Tab-separated table of C-alpha atoms in Angstrom:
chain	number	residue	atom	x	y	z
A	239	UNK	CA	-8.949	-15.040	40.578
A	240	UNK	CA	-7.898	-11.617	39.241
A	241	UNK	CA	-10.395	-9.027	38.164
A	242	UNK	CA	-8.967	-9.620	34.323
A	243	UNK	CA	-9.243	-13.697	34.254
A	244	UNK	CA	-12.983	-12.737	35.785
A	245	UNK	CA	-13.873	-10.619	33.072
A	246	UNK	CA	-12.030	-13.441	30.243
A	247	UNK	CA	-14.105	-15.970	31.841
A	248	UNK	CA	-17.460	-14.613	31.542
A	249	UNK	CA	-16.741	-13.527	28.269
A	250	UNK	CA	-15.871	-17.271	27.407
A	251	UNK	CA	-19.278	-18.488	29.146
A	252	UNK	CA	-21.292	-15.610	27.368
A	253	UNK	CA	-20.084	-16.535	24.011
A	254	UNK	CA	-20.811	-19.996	24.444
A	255	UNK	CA	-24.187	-19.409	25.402
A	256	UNK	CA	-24.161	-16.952	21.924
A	257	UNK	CA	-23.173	-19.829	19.602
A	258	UNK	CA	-24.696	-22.367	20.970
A	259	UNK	CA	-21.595	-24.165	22.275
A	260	UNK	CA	-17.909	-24.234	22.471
A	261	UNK	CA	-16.832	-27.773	23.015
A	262	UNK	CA	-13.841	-26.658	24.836
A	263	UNK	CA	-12.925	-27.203	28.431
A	264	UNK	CA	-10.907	-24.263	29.879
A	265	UNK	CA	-8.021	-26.147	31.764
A	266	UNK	CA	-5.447	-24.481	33.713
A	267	UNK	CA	-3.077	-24.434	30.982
A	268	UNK	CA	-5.317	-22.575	28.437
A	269	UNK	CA	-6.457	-19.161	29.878
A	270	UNK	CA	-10.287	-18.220	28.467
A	271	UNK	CA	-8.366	-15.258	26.803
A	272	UNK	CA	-5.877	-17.438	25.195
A	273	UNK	CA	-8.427	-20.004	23.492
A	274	UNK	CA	-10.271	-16.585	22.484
A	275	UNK	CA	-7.300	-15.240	20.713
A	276	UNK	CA	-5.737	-18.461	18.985
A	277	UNK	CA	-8.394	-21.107	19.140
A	278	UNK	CA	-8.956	-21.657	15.060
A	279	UNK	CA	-12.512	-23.523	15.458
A	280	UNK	CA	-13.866	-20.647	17.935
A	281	UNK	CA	-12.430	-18.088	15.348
A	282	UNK	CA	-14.308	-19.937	12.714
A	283	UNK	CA	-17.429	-20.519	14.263
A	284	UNK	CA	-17.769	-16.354	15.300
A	285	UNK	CA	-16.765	-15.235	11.277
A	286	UNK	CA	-19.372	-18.010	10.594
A	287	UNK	CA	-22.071	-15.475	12.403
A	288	UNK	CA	-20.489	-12.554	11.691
A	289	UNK	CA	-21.388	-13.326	7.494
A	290	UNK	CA	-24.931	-14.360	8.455
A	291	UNK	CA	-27.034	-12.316	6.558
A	292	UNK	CA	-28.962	-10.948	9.564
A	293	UNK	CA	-25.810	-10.170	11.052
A	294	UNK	CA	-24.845	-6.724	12.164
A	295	UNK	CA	-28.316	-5.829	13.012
A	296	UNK	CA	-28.906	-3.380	16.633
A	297	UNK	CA	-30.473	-6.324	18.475
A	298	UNK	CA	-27.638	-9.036	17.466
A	299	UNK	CA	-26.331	-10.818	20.441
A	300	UNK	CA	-23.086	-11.606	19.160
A	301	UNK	CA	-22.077	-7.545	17.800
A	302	UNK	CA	-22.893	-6.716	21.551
A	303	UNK	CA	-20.467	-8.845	22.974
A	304	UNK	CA	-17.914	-8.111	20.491
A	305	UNK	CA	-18.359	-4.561	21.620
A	306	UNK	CA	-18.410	-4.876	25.323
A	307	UNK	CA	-15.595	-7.126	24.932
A	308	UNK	CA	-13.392	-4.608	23.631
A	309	UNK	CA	-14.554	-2.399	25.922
A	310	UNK	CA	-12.983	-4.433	28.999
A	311	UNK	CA	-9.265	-3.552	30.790
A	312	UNK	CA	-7.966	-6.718	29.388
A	313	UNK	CA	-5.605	-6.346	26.229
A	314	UNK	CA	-5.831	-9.771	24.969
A	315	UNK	CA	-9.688	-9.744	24.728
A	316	UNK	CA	-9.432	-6.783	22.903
A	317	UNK	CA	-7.261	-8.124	20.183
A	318	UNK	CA	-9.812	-10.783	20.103
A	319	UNK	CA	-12.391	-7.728	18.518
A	320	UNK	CA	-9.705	-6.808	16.798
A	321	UNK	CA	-8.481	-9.720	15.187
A	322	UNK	CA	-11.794	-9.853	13.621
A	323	UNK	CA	-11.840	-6.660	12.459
A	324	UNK	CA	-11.571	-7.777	8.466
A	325	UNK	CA	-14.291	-9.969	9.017
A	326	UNK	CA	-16.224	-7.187	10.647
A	327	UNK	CA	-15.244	-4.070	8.405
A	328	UNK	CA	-15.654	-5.879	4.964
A	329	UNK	CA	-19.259	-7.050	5.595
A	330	UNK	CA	-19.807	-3.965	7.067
A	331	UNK	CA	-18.742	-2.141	3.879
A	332	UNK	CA	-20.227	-4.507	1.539
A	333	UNK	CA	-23.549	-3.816	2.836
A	334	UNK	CA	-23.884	0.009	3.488
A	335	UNK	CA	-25.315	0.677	0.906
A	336	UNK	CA	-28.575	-1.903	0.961
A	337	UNK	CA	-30.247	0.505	3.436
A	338	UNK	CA	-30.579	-2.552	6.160
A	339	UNK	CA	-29.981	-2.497	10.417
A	340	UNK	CA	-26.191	-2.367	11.073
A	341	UNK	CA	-26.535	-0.910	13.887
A	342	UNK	CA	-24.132	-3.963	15.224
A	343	UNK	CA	-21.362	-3.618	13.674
A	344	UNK	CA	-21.285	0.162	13.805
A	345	UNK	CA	-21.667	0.359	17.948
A	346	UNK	CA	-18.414	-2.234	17.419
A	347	UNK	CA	-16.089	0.126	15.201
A	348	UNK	CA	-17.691	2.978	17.298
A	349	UNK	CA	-15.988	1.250	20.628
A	350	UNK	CA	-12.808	0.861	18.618
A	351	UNK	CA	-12.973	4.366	17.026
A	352	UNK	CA	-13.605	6.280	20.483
A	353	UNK	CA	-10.769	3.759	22.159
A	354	UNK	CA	-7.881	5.118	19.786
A	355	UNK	CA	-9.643	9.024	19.761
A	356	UNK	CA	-8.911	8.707	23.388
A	357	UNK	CA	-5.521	6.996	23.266
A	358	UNK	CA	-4.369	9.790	20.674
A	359	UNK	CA	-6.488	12.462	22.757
A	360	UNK	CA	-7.405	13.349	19.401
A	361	UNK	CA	-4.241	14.527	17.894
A	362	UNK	CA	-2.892	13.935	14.339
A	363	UNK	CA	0.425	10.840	13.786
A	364	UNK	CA	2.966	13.097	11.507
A	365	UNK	CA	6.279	12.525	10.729
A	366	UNK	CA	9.473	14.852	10.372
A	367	UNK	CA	10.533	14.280	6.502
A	368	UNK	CA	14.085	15.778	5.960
A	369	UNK	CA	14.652	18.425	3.067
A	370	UNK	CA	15.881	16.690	0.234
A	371	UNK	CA	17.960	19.986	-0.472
A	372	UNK	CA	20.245	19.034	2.322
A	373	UNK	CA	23.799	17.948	0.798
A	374	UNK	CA	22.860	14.915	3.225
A	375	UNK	CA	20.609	13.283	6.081
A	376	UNK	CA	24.424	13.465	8.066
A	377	UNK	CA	25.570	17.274	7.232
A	378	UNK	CA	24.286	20.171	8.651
A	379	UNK	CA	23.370	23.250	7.099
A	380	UNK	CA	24.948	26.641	8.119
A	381	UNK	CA	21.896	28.986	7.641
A	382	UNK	CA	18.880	27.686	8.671
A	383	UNK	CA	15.989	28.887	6.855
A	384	UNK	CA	12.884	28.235	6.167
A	385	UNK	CA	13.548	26.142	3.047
A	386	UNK	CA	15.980	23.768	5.126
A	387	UNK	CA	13.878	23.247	7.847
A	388	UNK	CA	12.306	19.917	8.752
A	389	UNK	CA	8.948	19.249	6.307
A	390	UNK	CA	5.981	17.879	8.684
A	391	UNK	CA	3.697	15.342	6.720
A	392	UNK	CA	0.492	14.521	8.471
A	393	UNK	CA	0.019	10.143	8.636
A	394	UNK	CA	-3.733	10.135	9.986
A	395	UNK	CA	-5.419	13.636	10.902
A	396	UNK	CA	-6.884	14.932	13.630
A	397	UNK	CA	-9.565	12.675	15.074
A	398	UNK	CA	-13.089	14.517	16.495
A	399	UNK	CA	-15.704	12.274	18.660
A	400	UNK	CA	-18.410	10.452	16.589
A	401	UNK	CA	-21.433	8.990	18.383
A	402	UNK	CA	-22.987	7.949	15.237
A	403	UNK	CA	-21.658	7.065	11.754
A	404	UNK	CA	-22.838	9.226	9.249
A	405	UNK	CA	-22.438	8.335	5.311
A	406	UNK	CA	-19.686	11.477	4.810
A	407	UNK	CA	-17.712	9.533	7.937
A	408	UNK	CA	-17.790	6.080	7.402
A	409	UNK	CA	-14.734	5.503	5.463
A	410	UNK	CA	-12.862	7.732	8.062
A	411	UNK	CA	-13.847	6.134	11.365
A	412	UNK	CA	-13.287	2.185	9.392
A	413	UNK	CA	-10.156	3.459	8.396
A	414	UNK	CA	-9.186	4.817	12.155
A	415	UNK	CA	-10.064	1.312	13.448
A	416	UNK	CA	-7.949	-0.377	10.632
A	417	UNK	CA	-4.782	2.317	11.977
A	418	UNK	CA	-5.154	1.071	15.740
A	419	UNK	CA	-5.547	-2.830	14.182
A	420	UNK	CA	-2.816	-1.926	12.203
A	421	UNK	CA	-0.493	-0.925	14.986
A	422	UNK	CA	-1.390	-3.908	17.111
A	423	UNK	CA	-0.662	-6.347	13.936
A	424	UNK	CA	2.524	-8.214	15.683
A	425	UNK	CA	0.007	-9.592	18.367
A	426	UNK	CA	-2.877	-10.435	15.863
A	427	UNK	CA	-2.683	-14.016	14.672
A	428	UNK	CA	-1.717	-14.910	11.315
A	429	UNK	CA	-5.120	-15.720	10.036
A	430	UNK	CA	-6.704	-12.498	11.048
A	431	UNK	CA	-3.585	-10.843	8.556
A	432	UNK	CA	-4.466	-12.958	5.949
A	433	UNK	CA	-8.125	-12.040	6.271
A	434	UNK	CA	-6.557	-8.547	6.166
A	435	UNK	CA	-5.200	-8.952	2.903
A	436	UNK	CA	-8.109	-11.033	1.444
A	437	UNK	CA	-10.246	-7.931	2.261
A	438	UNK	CA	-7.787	-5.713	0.541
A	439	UNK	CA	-8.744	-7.840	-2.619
A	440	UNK	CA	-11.879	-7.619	-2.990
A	441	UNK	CA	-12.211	-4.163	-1.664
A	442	UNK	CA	-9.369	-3.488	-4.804
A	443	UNK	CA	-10.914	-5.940	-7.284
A	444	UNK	CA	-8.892	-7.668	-10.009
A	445	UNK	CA	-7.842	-5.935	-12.904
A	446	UNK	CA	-10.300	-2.930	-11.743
A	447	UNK	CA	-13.316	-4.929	-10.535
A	448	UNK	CA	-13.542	-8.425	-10.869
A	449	UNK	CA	-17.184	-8.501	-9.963
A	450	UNK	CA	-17.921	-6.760	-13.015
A	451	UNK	CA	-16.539	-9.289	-15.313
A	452	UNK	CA	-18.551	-12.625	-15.938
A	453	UNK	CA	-15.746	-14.452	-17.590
A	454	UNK	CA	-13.230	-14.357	-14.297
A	455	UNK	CA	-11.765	-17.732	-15.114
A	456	UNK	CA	-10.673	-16.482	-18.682
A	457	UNK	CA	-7.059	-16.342	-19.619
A	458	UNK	CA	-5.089	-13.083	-18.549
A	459	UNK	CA	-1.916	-12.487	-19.822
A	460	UNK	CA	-1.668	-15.917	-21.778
A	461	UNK	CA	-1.989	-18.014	-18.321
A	462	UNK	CA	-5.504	-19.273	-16.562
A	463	UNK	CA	-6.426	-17.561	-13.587
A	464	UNK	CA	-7.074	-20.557	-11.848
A	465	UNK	CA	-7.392	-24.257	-12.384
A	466	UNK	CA	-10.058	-25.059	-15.262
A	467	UNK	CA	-11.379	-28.382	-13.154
A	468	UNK	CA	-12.370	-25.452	-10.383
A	469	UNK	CA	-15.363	-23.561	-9.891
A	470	UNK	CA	-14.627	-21.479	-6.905
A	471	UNK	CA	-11.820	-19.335	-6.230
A	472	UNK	CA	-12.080	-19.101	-2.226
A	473	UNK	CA	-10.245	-17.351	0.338
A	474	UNK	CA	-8.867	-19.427	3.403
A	475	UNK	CA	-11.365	-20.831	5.766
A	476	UNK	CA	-13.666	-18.141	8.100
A	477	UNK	CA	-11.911	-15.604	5.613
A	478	UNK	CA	-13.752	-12.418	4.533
A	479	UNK	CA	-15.396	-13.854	1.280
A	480	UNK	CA	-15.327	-15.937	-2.281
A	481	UNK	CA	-14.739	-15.266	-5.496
A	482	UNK	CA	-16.975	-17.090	-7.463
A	483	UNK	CA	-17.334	-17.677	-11.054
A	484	UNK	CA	-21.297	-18.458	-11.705
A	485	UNK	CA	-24.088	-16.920	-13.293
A	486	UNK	CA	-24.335	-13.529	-13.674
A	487	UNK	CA	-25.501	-11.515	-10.569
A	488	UNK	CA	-24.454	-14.219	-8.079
A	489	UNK	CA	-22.532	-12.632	-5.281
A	490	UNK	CA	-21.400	-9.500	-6.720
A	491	UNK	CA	-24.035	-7.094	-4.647
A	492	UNK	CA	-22.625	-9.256	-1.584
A	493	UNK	CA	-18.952	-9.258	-2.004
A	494	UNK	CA	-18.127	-5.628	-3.734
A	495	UNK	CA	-17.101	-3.017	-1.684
A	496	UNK	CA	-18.157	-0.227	-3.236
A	497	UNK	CA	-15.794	2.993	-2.840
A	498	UNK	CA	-16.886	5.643	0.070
């Protein structure tokens, strides 16, 4: 057994003893790593934690073996952290601001923060925009000057070592871990992208902030916003959150994300 199918199988047998149990046998056609990455019902049963309302704490079993996880040699069980990286970064966010333990999830996007620091030895992603007064992309210029010369526009800036995650640097070292998840998004499974995007929802809000407005299910634009005959507008199963239309002051503290 190679050093990386060692380290996927006691990562298996460690979550299992975690959650309680994971009613599925690890044959020799499904890899420990594999049924980590893809397995739906293991996916759903680790979001199901990871929105626990004690989750996230220091002492939580399940935040340290997301982070020493990622912390391994093997690429797949990293995109297994990173996969749930909506999950992890919109409770996270949501709760920042109620002054409780997260000490959990912040050693995980710490791991994932100091892995792409280290990756990018710290240096900003830019791009080389042409100058738009250029005849065209295809023709050279004769005189080279400074107002024909290449414009360089900085995509993420320089990144500096955090050991801790300070109020001022929160949304920076998230949104660092969202840039590596980001450019390992054609190996992520579909579900983790549409958790993505569900996150991206509430974090935006409807129409400015939906969690603001009682009357969600109204009309808007002349249409319903969803079914009448329905009382919940959720997201797909182990997603980031619900929208729910109740009484007022039901989830909103929970499920806002409020702006860094």
């Amino acid at each position: 057994m190679s050093y990386s199918n060692s380290e996927a199988h006691y990562a298996f047998e460690a979550l299992s003893f975690i959650l309680g149990s994971i009613l599925f046998s690890v044959s020799s056609s499904e890899t420990p790593e594999s049924l980590l990455l893809h397995h739906p019902e293991i996916t759903k049963q680790i979001s199901n934690h990871l929105k626990l309302p004690n989750s996230g704490a220091g002492e939580n079993e399940l935040c340290r073996w997301l982070q020493n996880t990622f912390q391994s040699s093997d690429l797949t069980l990293q995109l297994v952290v990173l996969k749930l990286l909506p999950i992890i970064g919109g409770v996270y966010l949501s709760r920042a601001s109620l002054r409780k333990s997260l000490a959990g999830f912040e050693a995980i996007l710490l791991a994932i923060y100091a892995y792409e620091t280290t990756s990018r030895r710290g240096q900003a992603i830019t791009v080389n925009v042409s100058d738009l007064s250029h005849p065209s992309i295809y023709h050279e210029v004769v005189v080279m000057n400074s107002t024909t010369e290449l414009n360089l526009a900085i995509l993420s800036q320089t990144l500096d070592p955090h050991g801790t995650i300070r109020s001022t640097k929160r949304a920076r070292i998230v949104g660092v871990c969202f840039e590596l998840y980001y450019s390992k998004i054609a190996l992520i499974p579909l579900c983790s992208e549409i958790d993505f995007y569900e996150l991206c929802v509430i974090w935006a809000g409807q129409d400015g902030d939906m969690y603001e407005d009682e009357e969600y299910g109204r009309k808007h634009n002349g249409e319903d916003i969803h079914d009448g005959n329905k009382q919940n507008a959720s997201t797909s199963e182990g997603g980031v959150g619900k929208i729910t239309k109740g009484k007022k002051g039901g989830d909103k503290k929970d499920r806002r994300i409020p702006l860094p």
